[in-house]
PDB file of N, CA and C and ligand atoms in Angstrom:
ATOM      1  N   UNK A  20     -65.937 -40.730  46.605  1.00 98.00           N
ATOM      2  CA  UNK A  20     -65.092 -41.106  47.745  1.00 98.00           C
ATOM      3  C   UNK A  20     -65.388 -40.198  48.929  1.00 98.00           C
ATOM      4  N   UNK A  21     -65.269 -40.790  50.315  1.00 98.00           N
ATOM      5  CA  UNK A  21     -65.184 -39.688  51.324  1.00 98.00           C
ATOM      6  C   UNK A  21     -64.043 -39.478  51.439  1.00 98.00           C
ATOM      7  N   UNK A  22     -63.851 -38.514  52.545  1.00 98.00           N
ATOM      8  CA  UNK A  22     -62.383 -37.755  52.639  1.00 98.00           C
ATOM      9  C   UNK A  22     -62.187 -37.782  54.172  1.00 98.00           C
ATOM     10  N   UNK A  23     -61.117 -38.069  54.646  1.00 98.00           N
ATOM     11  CA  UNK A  23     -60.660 -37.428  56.311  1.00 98.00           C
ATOM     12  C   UNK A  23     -60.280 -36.112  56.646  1.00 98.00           C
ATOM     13  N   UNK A  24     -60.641 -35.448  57.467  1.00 98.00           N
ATOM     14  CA  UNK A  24     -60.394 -34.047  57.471  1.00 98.00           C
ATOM     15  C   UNK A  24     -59.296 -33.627  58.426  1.00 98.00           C
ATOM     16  N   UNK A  25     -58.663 -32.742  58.667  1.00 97.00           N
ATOM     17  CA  UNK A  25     -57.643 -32.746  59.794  1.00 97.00           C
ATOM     18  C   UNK A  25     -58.286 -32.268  61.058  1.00 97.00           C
ATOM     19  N   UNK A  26     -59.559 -32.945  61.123  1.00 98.00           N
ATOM     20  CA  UNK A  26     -60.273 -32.695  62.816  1.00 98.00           C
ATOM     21  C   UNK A  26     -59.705 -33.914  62.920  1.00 98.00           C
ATOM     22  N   UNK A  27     -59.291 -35.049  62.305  1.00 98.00           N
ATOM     23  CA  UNK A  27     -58.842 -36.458  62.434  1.00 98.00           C
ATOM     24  C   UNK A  27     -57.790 -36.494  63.726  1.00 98.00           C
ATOM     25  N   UNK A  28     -58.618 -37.133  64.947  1.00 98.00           N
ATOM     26  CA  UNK A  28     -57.527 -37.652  66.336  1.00 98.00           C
ATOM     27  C   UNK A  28     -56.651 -38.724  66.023  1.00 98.00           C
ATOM     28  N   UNK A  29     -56.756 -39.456  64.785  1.00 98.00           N
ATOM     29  CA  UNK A  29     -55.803 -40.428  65.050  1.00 98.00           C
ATOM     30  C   UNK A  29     -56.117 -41.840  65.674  1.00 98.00           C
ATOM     31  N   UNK A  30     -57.746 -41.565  66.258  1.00 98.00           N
ATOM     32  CA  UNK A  30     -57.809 -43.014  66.843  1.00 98.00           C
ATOM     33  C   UNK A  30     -58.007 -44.092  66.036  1.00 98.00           C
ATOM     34  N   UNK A  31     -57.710 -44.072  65.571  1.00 97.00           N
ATOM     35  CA  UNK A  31     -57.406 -45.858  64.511  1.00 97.00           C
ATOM     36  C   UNK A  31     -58.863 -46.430  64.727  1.00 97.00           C
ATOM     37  N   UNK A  32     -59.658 -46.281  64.833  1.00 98.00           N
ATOM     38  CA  UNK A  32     -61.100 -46.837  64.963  1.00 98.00           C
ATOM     39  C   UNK A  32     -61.735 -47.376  63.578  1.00 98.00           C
ATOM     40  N   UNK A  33     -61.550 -46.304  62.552  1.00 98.00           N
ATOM     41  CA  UNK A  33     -61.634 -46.729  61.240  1.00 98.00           C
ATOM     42  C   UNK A  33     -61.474 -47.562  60.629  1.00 98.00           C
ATOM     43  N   UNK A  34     -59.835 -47.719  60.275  1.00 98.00           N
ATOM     44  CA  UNK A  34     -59.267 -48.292  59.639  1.00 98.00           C
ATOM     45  C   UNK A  34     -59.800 -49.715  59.541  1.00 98.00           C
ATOM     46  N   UNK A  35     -59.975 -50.536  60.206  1.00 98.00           N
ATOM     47  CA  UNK A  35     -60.077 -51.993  60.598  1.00 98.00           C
ATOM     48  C   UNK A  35     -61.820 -52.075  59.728  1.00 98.00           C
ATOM     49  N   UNK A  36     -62.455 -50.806  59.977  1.00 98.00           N
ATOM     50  CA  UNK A  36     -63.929 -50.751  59.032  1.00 98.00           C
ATOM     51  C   UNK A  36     -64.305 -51.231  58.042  1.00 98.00           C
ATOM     52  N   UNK A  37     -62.524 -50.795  57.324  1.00 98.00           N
ATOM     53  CA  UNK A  37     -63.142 -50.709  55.866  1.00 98.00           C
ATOM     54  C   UNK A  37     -62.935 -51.616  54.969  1.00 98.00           C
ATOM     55  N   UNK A  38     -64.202 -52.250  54.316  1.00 98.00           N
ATOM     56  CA  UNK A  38     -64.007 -53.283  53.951  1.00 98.00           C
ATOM     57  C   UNK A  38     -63.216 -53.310  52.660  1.00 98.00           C
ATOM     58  N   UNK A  39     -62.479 -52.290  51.884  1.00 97.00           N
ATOM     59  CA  UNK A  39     -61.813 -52.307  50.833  1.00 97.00           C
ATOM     60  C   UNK A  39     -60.247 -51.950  51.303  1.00 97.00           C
ATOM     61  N   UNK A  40     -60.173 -51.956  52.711  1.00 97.00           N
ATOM     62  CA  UNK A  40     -58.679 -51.380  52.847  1.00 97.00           C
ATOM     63  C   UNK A  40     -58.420 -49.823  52.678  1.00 97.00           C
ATOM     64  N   UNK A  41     -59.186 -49.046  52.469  1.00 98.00           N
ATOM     65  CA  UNK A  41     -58.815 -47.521  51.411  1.00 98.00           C
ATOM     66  C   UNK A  41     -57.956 -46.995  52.472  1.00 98.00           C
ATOM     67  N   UNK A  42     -58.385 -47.306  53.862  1.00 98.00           N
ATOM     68  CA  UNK A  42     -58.098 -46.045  55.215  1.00 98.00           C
ATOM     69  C   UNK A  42     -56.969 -46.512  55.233  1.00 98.00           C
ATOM     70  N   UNK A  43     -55.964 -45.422  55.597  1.00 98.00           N
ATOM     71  CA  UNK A  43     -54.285 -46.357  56.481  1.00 98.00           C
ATOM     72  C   UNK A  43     -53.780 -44.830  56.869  1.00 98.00           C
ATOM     73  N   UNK A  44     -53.098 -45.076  57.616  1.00 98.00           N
ATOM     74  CA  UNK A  44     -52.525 -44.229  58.586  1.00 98.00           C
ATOM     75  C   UNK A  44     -51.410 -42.947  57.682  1.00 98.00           C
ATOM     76  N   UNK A  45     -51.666 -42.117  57.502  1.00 97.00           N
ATOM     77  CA  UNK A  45     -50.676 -40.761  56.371  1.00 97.00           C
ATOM     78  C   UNK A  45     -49.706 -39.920  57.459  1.00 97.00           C
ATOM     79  N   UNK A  46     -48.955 -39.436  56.789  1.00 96.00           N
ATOM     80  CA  UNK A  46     -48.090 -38.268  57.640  1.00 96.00           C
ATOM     81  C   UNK A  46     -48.674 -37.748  59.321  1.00 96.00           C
ATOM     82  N   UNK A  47     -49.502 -37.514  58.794  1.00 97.00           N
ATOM     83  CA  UNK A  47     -50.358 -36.531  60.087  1.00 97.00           C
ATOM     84  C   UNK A  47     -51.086 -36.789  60.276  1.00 97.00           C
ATOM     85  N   UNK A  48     -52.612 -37.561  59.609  1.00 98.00           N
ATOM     86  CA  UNK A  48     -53.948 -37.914  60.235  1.00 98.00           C
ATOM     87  C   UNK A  48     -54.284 -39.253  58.773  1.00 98.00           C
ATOM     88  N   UNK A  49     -54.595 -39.838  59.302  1.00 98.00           N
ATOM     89  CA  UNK A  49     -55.259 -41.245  58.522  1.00 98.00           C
ATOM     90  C   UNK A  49     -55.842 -40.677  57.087  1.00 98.00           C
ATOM     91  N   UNK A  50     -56.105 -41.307  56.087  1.00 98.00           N
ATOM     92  CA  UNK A  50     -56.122 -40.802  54.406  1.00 98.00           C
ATOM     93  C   UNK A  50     -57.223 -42.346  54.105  1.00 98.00           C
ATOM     94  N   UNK A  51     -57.587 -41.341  52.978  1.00 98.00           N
ATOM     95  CA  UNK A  51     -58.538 -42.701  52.432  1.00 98.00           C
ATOM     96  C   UNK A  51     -58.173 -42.537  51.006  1.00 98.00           C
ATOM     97  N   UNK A  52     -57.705 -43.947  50.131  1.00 98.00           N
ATOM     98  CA  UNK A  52     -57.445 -43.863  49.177  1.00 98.00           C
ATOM     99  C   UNK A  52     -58.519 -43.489  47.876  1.00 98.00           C
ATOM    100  N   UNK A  53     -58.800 -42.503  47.411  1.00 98.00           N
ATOM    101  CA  UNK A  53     -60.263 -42.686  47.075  1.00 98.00           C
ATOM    102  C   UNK A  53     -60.075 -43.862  45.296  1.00 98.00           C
ATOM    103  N   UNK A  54     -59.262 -44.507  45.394  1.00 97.00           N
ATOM    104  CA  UNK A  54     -59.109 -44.936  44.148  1.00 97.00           C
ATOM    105  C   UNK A  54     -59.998 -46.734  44.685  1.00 97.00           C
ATOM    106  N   UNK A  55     -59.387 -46.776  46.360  1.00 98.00           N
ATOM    107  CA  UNK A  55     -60.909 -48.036  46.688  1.00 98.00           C
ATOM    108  C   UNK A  55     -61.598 -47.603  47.941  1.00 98.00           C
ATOM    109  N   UNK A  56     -61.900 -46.494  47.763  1.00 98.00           N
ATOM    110  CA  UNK A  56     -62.941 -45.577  48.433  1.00 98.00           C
ATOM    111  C   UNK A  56     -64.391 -46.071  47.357  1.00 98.00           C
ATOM    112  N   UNK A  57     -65.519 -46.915  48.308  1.00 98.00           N
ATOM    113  CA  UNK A  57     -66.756 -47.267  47.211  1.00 98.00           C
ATOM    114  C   UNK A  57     -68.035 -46.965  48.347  1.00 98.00           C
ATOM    115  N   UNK A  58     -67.312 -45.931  49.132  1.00 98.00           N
ATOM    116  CA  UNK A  58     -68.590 -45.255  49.545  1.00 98.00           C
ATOM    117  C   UNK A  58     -69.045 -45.924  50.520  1.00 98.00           C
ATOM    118  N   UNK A  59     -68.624 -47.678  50.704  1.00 98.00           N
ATOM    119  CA  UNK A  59     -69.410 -48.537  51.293  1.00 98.00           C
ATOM    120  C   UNK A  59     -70.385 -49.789  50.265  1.00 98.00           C
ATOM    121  N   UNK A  60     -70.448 -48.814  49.117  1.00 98.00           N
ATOM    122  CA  UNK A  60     -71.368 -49.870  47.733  1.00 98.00           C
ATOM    123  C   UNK A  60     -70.683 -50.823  48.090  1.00 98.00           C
ATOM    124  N   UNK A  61     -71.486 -51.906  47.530  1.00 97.00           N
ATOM    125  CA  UNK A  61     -71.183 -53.371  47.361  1.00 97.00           C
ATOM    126  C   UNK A  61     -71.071 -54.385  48.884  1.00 97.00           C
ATOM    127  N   UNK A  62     -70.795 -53.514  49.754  1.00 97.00           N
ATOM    128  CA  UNK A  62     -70.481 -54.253  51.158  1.00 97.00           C
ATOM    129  C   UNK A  62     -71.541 -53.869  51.826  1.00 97.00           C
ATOM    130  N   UNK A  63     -72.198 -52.362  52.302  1.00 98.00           N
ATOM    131  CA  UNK A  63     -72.786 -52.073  53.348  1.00 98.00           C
ATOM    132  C   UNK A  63     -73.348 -50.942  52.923  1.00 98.00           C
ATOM    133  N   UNK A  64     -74.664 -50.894  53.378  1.00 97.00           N
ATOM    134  CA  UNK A  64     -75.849 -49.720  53.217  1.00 97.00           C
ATOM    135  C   UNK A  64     -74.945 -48.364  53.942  1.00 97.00           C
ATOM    136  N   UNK A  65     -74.448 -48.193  54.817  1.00 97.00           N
ATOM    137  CA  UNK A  65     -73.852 -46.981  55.127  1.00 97.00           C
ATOM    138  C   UNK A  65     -72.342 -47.041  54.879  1.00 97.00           C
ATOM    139  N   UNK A  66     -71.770 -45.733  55.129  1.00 98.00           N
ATOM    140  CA  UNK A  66     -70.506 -45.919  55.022  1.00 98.00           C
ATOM    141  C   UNK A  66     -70.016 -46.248  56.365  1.00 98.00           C
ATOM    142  N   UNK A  67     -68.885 -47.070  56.497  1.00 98.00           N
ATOM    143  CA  UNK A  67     -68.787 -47.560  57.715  1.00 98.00           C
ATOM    144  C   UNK A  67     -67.930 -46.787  58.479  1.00 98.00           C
ATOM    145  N   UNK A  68     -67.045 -46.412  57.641  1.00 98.00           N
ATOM    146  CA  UNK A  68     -66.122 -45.317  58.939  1.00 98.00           C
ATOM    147  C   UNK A  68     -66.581 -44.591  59.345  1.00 98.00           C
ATOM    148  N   UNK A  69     -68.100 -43.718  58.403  1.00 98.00           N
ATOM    149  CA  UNK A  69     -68.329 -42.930  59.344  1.00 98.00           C
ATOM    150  C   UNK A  69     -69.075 -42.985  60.241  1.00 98.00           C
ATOM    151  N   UNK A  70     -69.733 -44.446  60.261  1.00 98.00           N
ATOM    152  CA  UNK A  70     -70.768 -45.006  61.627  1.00 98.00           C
ATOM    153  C   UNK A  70     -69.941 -44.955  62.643  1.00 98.00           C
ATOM    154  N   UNK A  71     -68.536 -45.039  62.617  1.00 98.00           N
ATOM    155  CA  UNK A  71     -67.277 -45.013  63.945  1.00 98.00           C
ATOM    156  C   UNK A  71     -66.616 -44.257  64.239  1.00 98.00           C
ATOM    157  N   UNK A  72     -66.497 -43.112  63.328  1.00 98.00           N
ATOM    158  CA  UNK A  72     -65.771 -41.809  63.655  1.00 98.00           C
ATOM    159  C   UNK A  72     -66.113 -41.035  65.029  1.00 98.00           C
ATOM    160  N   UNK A  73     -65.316 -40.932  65.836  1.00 98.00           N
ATOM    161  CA  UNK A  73     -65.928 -40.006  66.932  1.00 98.00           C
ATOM    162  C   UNK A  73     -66.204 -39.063  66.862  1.00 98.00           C
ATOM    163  N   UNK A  74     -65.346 -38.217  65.934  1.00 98.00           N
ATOM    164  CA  UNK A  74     -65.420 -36.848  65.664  1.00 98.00           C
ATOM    165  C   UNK A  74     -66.022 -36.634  64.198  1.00 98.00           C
ATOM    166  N   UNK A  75     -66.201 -37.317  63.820  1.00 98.00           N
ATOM    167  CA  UNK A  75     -67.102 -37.124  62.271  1.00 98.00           C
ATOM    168  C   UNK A  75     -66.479 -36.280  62.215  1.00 98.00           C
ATOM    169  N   UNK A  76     -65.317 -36.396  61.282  1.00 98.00           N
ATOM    170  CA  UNK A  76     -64.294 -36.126  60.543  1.00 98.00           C
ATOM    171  C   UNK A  76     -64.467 -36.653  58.858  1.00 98.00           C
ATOM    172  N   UNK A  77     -65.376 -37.263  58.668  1.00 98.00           N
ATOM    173  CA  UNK A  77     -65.281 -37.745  57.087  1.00 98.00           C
ATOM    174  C   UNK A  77     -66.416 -37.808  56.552  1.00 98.00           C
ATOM    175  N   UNK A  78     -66.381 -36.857  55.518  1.00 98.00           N
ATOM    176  CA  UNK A  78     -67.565 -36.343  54.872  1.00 98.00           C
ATOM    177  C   UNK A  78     -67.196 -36.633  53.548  1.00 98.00           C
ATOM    178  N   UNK A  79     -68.048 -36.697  52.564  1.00 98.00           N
ATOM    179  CA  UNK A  79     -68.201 -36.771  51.350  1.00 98.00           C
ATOM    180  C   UNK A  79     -66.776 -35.704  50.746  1.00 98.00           C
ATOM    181  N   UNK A  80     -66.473 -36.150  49.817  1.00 98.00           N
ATOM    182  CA  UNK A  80     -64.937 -34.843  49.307  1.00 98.00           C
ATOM    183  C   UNK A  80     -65.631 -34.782  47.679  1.00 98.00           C
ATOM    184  N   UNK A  81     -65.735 -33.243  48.047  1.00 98.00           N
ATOM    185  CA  UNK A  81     -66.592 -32.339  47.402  1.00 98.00           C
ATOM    186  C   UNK A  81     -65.498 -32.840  45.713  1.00 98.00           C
ATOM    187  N   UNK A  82     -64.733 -32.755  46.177  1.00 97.00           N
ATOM    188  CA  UNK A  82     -63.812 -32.937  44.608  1.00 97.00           C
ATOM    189  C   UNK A  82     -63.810 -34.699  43.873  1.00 97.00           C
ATOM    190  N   UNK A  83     -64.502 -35.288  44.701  1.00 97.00           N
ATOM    191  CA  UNK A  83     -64.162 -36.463  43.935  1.00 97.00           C
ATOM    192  C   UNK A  83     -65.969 -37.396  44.264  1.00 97.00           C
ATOM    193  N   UNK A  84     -66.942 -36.613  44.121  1.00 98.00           N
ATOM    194  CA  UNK A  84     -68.400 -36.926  43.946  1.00 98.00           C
ATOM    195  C   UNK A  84     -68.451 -37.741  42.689  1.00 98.00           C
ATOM    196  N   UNK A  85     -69.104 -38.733  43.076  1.00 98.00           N
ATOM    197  CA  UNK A  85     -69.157 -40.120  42.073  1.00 98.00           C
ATOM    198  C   UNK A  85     -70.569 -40.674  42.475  1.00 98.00           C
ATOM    199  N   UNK A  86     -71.544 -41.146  41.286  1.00 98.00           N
ATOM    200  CA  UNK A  86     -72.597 -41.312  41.479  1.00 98.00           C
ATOM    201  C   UNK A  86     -72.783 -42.931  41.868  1.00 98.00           C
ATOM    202  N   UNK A  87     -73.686 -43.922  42.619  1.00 97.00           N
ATOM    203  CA  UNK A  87     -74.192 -44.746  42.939  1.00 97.00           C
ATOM    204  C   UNK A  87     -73.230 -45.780  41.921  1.00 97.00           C
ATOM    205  N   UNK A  88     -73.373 -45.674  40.433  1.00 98.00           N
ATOM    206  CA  UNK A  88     -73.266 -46.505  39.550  1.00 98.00           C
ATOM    207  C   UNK A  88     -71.750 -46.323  39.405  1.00 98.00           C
ATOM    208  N   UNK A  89     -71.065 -45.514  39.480  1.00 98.00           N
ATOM    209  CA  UNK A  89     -69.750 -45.177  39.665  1.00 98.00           C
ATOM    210  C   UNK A  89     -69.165 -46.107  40.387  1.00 98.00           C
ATOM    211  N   UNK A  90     -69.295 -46.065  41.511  1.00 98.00           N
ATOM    212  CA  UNK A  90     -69.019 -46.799  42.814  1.00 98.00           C
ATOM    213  C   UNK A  90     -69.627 -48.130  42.887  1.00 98.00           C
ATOM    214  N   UNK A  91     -70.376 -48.091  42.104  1.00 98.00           N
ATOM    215  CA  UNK A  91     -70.456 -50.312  42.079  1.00 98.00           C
ATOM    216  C   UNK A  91     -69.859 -50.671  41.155  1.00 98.00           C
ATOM    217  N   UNK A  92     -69.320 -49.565  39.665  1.00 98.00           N
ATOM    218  CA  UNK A  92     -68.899 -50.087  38.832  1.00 98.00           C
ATOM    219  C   UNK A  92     -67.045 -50.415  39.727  1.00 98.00           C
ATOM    220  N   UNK A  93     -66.869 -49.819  40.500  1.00 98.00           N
ATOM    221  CA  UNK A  93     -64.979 -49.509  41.512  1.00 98.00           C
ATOM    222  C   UNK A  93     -65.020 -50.874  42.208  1.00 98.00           C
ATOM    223  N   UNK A  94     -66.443 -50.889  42.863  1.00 98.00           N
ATOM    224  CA  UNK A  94     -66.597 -51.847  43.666  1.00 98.00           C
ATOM    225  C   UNK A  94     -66.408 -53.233  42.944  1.00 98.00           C
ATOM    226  N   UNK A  95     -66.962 -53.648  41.583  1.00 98.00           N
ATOM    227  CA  UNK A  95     -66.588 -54.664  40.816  1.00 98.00           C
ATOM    228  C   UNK A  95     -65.244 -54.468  40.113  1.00 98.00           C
ATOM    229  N   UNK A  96     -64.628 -53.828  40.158  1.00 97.00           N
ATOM    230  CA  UNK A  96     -63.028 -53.480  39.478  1.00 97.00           C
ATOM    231  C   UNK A  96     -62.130 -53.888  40.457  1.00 97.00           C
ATOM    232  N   UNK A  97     -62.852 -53.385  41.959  1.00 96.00           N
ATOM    233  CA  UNK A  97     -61.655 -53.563  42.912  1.00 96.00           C
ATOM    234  C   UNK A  97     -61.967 -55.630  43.679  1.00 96.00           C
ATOM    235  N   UNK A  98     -63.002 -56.190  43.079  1.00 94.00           N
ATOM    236  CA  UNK A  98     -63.323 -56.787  43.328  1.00 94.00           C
ATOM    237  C   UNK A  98     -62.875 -58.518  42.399  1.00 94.00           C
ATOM    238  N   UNK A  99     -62.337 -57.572  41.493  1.00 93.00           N
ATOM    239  CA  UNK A  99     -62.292 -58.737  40.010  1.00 93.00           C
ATOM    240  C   UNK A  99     -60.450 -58.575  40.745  1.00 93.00           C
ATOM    241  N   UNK A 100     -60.225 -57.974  41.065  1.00 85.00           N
ATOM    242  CA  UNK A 100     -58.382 -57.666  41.402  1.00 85.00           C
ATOM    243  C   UNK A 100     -58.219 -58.190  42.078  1.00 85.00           C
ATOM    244  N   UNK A 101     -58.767 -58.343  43.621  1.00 73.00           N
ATOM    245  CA  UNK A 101     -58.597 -59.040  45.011  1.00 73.00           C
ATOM    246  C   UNK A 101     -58.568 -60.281  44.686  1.00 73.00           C
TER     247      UNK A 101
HETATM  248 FE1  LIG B 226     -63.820 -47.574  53.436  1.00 62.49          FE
HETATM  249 FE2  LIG B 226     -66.441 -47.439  53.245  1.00 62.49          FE
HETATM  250 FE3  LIG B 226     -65.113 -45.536  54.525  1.00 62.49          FE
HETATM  251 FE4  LIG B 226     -64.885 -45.700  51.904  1.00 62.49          FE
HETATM  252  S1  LIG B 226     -66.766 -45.241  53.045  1.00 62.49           S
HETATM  253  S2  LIG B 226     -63.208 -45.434  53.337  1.00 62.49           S
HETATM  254  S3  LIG B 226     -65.027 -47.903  51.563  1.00 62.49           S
HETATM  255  S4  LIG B 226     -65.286 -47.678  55.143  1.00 62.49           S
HETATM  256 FE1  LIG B 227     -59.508 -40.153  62.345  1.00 62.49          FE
HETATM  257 FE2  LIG B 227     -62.153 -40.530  62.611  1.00 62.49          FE
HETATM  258 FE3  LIG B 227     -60.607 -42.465  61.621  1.00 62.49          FE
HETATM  259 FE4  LIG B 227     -60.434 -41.835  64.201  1.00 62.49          FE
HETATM  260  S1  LIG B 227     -62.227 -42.717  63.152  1.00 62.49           S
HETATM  261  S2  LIG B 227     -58.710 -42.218  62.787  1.00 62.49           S
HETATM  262  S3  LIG B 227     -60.755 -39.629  64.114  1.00 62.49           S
HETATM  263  S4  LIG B 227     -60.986 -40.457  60.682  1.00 62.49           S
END
């Protein structure tokens, strides 16, 4: 999963990105759910929020590193649910 960091302005630019829904607006700066956080797998060669972040604020989260196959296996879990 990536993560939002609290350099996060708040501009809602993201959110609307992501094609699993993960981003939504938290207490203080926007959150990504990493439970349908898929990296982007299954939808798009990059991750998309962070092609739009102004402040590149969202980097990989060192605590929740999941390999390629991980994340297509989320991507078909979150995909069989929808
Ligand atoms: Fe959503 Fe993709 Fe960003 Fe994850 S990397 S939060 S799936 S836009
Ligand atoms: Fe925050 Fe970046 Fe999303 Fe804007 S695009 S809400 S700065 S994480």
């Amino acid at each position: 999963s990536l993560i939002i960091t609290d350099e996060c302005i708040n501009c809602d630019v993201c959110e609307p990105e992501c094609p699993n829904h993960a981003i939504s607006q938290g207490a203080e700066i926007y959150e990504i759910n990493p439970d349908l956080c898929t990296e982007c797998v299954g939808h798009f060669d990059e991750p998309q929020c962070q092609q739009v972040c102004p402040v590149d604020c969202i980097p990989h989260d060192p605590n929740n590193v999941e390999s390629k196959e991980q994340l297509h296996a989320k991507y078909v879990k979150i995909s069989a649910a929808a």
